[in-house]
Amino acid sequence: MNTSYRLARLMDAEELTIMSMELYTEISSRKDFTDNKIVATLRFYEQHSNMGEVLMIECDGNLAGYSIIFRFWSHEYGGLMLGVDELYIKKKYRRLGTAKQFIDLLIAAERGYPLFAGIELEAHFSNTLANKLFASLGIPQNDNAHYIKLFKK
């Protein structure tokens, strides 16, 4: 299977919205998520491309998924971290190595930068496939817990 990646554009918003809603439907803790913000996300990263991007994942020319990635400086880890905010692979393309190949590519690309310190991935504890994938890539589970307080409703 030939897998390729490209920057998402505003014209991808409809497909991204559909996939994003599918992702949140699968996450038990986010079943109430109805406010899709993909257009705002696309516009933000178009204006602040140094902070991250939205990537479309294509297999044999067909849309297979997407990912939203971001970068931040970590004092704790002593360098730039690459964060994967969302990674969604359509069911048809799961268990084919699509997500693994994508994460491997991200790591290889970021390692080329001297300030790159690591990658941060998150998955709901009930997402056994994602957790197994991360373990197979040699990415250990962090002992830290995430606490989030939203400022807007």
PDB file of C-alpha atoms in Angstrom:
ATOM      1  CA  MET A   1       0.000   0.000   0.000  1.00  0.00           C
ATOM      2  CA  ASN A   2       1.332   3.431  -0.967  1.00  0.00           C
ATOM      3  CA  THR A   3       0.831   5.875   1.902  1.00  0.00           C
ATOM      4  CA  SER A   4       1.300   9.618   1.541  1.00  0.00           C
ATOM      5  CA  TYR A   5       0.766  12.693   3.681  1.00  0.00           C
ATOM      6  CA  ARG A   6      -0.156  16.267   2.877  1.00  0.00           C
ATOM      7  CA  LEU A   7      -1.090  19.431   4.687  1.00  0.00           C
ATOM      8  CA  ALA A   8      -4.815  19.787   5.160  1.00  0.00           C
ATOM      9  CA  ARG A   9      -6.479  22.744   3.495  1.00  0.00           C
ATOM     10  CA  LEU A  10      -9.722  24.559   4.122  1.00  0.00           C
ATOM     11  CA  MET A  11     -11.289  22.556   1.296  1.00  0.00           C
ATOM     12  CA  ASP A  12     -10.711  19.425   3.444  1.00  0.00           C
ATOM     13  CA  ALA A  13     -12.898  20.766   6.269  1.00  0.00           C
ATOM     14  CA  GLU A  14     -15.941  18.640   5.444  1.00  0.00           C
ATOM     15  CA  GLU A  15     -13.995  15.356   5.371  1.00  0.00           C
ATOM     16  CA  LEU A  16     -12.076  16.372   8.496  1.00  0.00           C
ATOM     17  CA  THR A  17     -15.319  17.179  10.292  1.00  0.00           C
ATOM     18  CA  ILE A  18     -16.733  13.749   9.456  1.00  0.00           C
ATOM     19  CA  MET A  19     -13.586  11.939  10.618  1.00  0.00           C
ATOM     20  CA  SER A  20     -13.283  14.083  13.735  1.00  0.00           C
ATOM     21  CA  MET A  21     -16.848  13.304  14.728  1.00  0.00           C
ATOM     22  CA  GLU A  22     -16.189   9.587  14.100  1.00  0.00           C
ATOM     23  CA  LEU A  23     -13.135   9.814  16.357  1.00  0.00           C
ATOM     24  CA  TYR A  24     -15.063  11.471  19.173  1.00  0.00           C
ATOM     25  CA  THR A  25     -17.916   8.993  18.807  1.00  0.00           C
ATOM     26  CA  GLU A  26     -15.416   6.173  19.417  1.00  0.00           C
ATOM     27  CA  ILE A  27     -14.006   7.814  22.554  1.00  0.00           C
ATOM     28  CA  SER A  28     -16.293   6.960  25.438  1.00  0.00           C
ATOM     29  CA  SER A  29     -15.323  10.053  27.420  1.00  0.00           C
ATOM     30  CA  ARG A  30     -16.173  12.372  24.505  1.00  0.00           C
ATOM     31  CA  LYS A  31     -19.514  11.028  23.278  1.00  0.00           C
ATOM     32  CA  ASP A  32     -21.104  14.386  24.116  1.00  0.00           C
ATOM     33  CA  PHE A  33     -18.673  16.251  21.859  1.00  0.00           C
ATOM     34  CA  THR A  34     -20.734  18.063  19.233  1.00  0.00           C
ATOM     35  CA  ASP A  35     -18.916  21.352  18.647  1.00  0.00           C
ATOM     36  CA  ASN A  36     -16.472  20.612  15.840  1.00  0.00           C
ATOM     37  CA  LYS A  37     -13.759  23.240  15.580  1.00  0.00           C
ATOM     38  CA  ILE A  38     -11.846  21.952  12.552  1.00  0.00           C
ATOM     39  CA  VAL A  39     -12.143  25.162  10.510  1.00  0.00           C
ATOM     40  CA  ALA A  40     -10.731  27.194  13.416  1.00  0.00           C
ATOM     41  CA  THR A  41      -7.944  24.626  13.807  1.00  0.00           C
ATOM     42  CA  LEU A  42      -7.057  24.768  10.105  1.00  0.00           C
ATOM     43  CA  ARG A  43      -7.001  28.561  10.128  1.00  0.00           C
ATOM     44  CA  PHE A  44      -4.890  28.684  13.295  1.00  0.00           C
ATOM     45  CA  TYR A  45      -2.203  26.385  11.903  1.00  0.00           C
ATOM     46  CA  GLU A  46      -2.211  28.195   8.556  1.00  0.00           C
ATOM     47  CA  GLN A  47      -1.304  31.364  10.467  1.00  0.00           C
ATOM     48  CA  HIS A  48       1.026  29.660  12.982  1.00  0.00           C
ATOM     49  CA  SER A  49       2.653  26.854  10.995  1.00  0.00           C
ATOM     50  CA  ASN A  50       5.652  26.801  13.336  1.00  0.00           C
ATOM     51  CA  MET A  51       3.367  25.506  16.108  1.00  0.00           C
ATOM     52  CA  GLY A  52       1.924  22.521  14.266  1.00  0.00           C
ATOM     53  CA  GLU A  53      -0.223  21.343  11.410  1.00  0.00           C
ATOM     54  CA  VAL A  54      -3.145  19.227  10.331  1.00  0.00           C
ATOM     55  CA  LEU A  55      -2.071  16.377   8.070  1.00  0.00           C
ATOM     56  CA  MET A  56      -4.170  14.255   5.738  1.00  0.00           C
ATOM     57  CA  ILE A  57      -3.186  10.595   5.491  1.00  0.00           C
ATOM     58  CA  GLU A  58      -3.830   8.941   2.132  1.00  0.00           C
ATOM     59  CA  CYS A  59      -3.436   5.304   1.111  1.00  0.00           C
ATOM     60  CA  ASP A  60      -3.267   4.526  -2.593  1.00  0.00           C
ATOM     61  CA  GLY A  61      -4.713   7.972  -3.285  1.00  0.00           C
ATOM     62  CA  ASN A  62      -7.705   7.495  -0.971  1.00  0.00           C
ATOM     63  CA  LEU A  63      -8.295   9.413   2.236  1.00  0.00           C
ATOM     64  CA  ALA A  64      -7.372   7.099   5.117  1.00  0.00           C
ATOM     65  CA  GLY A  65      -7.236   9.472   8.077  1.00  0.00           C
ATOM     66  CA  TYR A  66      -5.810  12.623   9.564  1.00  0.00           C
ATOM     67  CA  SER A  67      -3.637  13.876  12.369  1.00  0.00           C
ATOM     68  CA  ILE A  68      -3.296  17.125  14.257  1.00  0.00           C
ATOM     69  CA  ILE A  69       0.225  17.632  15.557  1.00  0.00           C
ATOM     70  CA  PHE A  70       1.792  20.414  17.608  1.00  0.00           C
ATOM     71  CA  ARG A  71       5.202  21.370  18.932  1.00  0.00           C
ATOM     72  CA  PHE A  72       6.172  22.845  22.274  1.00  0.00           C
ATOM     73  CA  TRP A  73       9.282  23.458  24.309  1.00  0.00           C
ATOM     74  CA  SER A  74       9.637  21.228  27.348  1.00  0.00           C
ATOM     75  CA  HIS A  75      11.838  22.343  30.190  1.00  0.00           C
ATOM     76  CA  GLU A  76      11.388  18.909  31.762  1.00  0.00           C
ATOM     77  CA  TYR A  77      12.695  17.057  28.693  1.00  0.00           C
ATOM     78  CA  GLY A  78      15.158  19.730  27.620  1.00  0.00           C
ATOM     79  CA  GLY A  79      13.974  20.391  24.102  1.00  0.00           C
ATOM     80  CA  LEU A  80      11.197  20.503  21.589  1.00  0.00           C
ATOM     81  CA  MET A  81       8.450  17.948  21.944  1.00  0.00           C
ATOM     82  CA  LEU A  82       6.169  16.839  19.162  1.00  0.00           C
ATOM     83  CA  GLY A  83       2.631  16.226  20.362  1.00  0.00           C
ATOM     84  CA  VAL A  84      -0.018  14.259  18.536  1.00  0.00           C
ATOM     85  CA  ASP A  85      -3.297  15.920  19.473  1.00  0.00           C
ATOM     86  CA  GLU A  86      -5.407  13.635  17.300  1.00  0.00           C
ATOM     87  CA  LEU A  87      -4.669  10.672  15.075  1.00  0.00           C
ATOM     88  CA  TYR A  88      -7.590   9.046  13.331  1.00  0.00           C
ATOM     89  CA  ILE A  89      -7.415   6.198  10.851  1.00  0.00           C
ATOM     90  CA  LYS A  90     -10.591   5.094   9.095  1.00  0.00           C
ATOM     91  CA  LYS A  91     -11.657   1.566  10.037  1.00  0.00           C
ATOM     92  CA  LYS A  92     -10.929   0.277   6.518  1.00  0.00           C
ATOM     93  CA  TYR A  93      -7.237   1.212   6.956  1.00  0.00           C
ATOM     94  CA  ARG A  94      -6.716   0.027  10.527  1.00  0.00           C
ATOM     95  CA  ARG A  95      -4.471  -2.914  11.391  1.00  0.00           C
ATOM     96  CA  LEU A  96      -2.510  -2.345   8.178  1.00  0.00           C
ATOM     97  CA  GLY A  97       0.355  -0.464   9.807  1.00  0.00           C
ATOM     98  CA  THR A  98      -0.936   2.942   8.701  1.00  0.00           C
ATOM     99  CA  ALA A  99      -0.752   4.575  12.152  1.00  0.00           C
ATOM    100  CA  LYS A 100       2.594   2.929  12.974  1.00  0.00           C
ATOM    101  CA  GLN A 101       4.087   4.103   9.693  1.00  0.00           C
ATOM    102  CA  PHE A 102       2.810   7.632  10.352  1.00  0.00           C
ATOM    103  CA  ILE A 103       4.289   7.824  13.860  1.00  0.00           C
ATOM    104  CA  ASP A 104       7.586   6.331  12.655  1.00  0.00           C
ATOM    105  CA  LEU A 105       7.723   9.002   9.943  1.00  0.00           C
ATOM    106  CA  LEU A 106       7.018  11.790  12.458  1.00  0.00           C
ATOM    107  CA  ILE A 107       9.800  10.579  14.727  1.00  0.00           C
ATOM    108  CA  ALA A 108      12.280  10.237  11.850  1.00  0.00           C
ATOM    109  CA  ALA A 109      11.436  13.717  10.530  1.00  0.00           C
ATOM    110  CA  GLU A 110      11.701  15.436  13.913  1.00  0.00           C
ATOM    111  CA  ARG A 111      14.956  13.687  14.835  1.00  0.00           C
ATOM    112  CA  GLY A 112      16.581  15.750  12.104  1.00  0.00           C
ATOM    113  CA  TYR A 113      16.216  18.840  14.281  1.00  0.00           C
ATOM    114  CA  PRO A 114      18.887  19.261  16.978  1.00  0.00           C
ATOM    115  CA  LEU A 115      16.377  20.598  19.521  1.00  0.00           C
ATOM    116  CA  PHE A 116      13.984  17.658  19.169  1.00  0.00           C
ATOM    117  CA  ALA A 117      13.626  15.868  22.510  1.00  0.00           C
ATOM    118  CA  GLY A 118      10.730  13.457  22.020  1.00  0.00           C
ATOM    119  CA  ILE A 119       7.162  12.723  21.081  1.00  0.00           C
ATOM    120  CA  GLU A 120       4.036  12.890  23.207  1.00  0.00           C
ATOM    121  CA  LEU A 121       1.030  10.742  22.401  1.00  0.00           C
ATOM    122  CA  GLU A 122      -2.176  10.327  24.306  1.00  0.00           C
ATOM    123  CA  ALA A 123      -5.002   7.854  24.133  1.00  0.00           C
ATOM    124  CA  HIS A 124      -7.999   7.130  26.284  1.00  0.00           C
ATOM    125  CA  PHE A 125      -7.184   4.292  28.686  1.00  0.00           C
ATOM    126  CA  SER A 126      -9.927   2.182  27.075  1.00  0.00           C
ATOM    127  CA  ASN A 127      -8.373   2.519  23.602  1.00  0.00           C
ATOM    128  CA  THR A 128      -6.502  -0.767  23.724  1.00  0.00           C
ATOM    129  CA  LEU A 129      -5.438  -0.648  20.057  1.00  0.00           C
ATOM    130  CA  ALA A 130      -3.757   2.748  20.471  1.00  0.00           C
ATOM    131  CA  ASN A 131      -2.120   1.727  23.738  1.00  0.00           C
ATOM    132  CA  LYS A 132      -0.771  -1.484  22.149  1.00  0.00           C
ATOM    133  CA  LEU A 133       0.504   0.520  19.176  1.00  0.00           C
ATOM    134  CA  PHE A 134       2.406   2.937  21.412  1.00  0.00           C
ATOM    135  CA  ALA A 135       3.923   0.054  23.366  1.00  0.00           C
ATOM    136  CA  SER A 136       4.979  -1.683  20.126  1.00  0.00           C
ATOM    137  CA  LEU A 137       6.760   1.520  19.080  1.00  0.00           C
ATOM    138  CA  GLY A 138       8.714   1.562  22.342  1.00  0.00           C
ATOM    139  CA  ILE A 139       6.814   4.585  23.650  1.00  0.00           C
ATOM    140  CA  PRO A 140       6.206   3.993  27.360  1.00  0.00           C
ATOM    141  CA  GLN A 141       3.158   5.184  29.236  1.00  0.00           C
ATOM    142  CA  ASN A 142       3.937   8.271  31.281  1.00  0.00           C
ATOM    143  CA  ASP A 143       3.024   8.201  34.959  1.00  0.00           C
ATOM    144  CA  ASN A 144       1.771  11.797  34.880  1.00  0.00           C
ATOM    145  CA  ALA A 145      -1.957  12.449  34.874  1.00  0.00           C
ATOM    146  CA  HIS A 146      -3.551  15.129  32.730  1.00  0.00           C
ATOM    147  CA  TYR A 147      -5.719  17.747  34.372  1.00  0.00           C
ATOM    148  CA  ILE A 148      -7.619  20.096  32.097  1.00  0.00           C
ATOM    149  CA  LYS A 149      -9.720  23.118  32.983  1.00  0.00           C
ATOM    150  CA  LEU A 150     -11.410  24.765  30.028  1.00  0.00           C
ATOM    151  CA  PHE A 151     -11.822  28.540  30.019  1.00  0.00           C
ATOM    152  CA  LYS A 152     -14.574  28.624  27.402  1.00  0.00           C
ATOM    153  CA  LYS A 153     -17.743  26.612  27.121  1.00  0.00           C
TER     154      LYS A 153
END
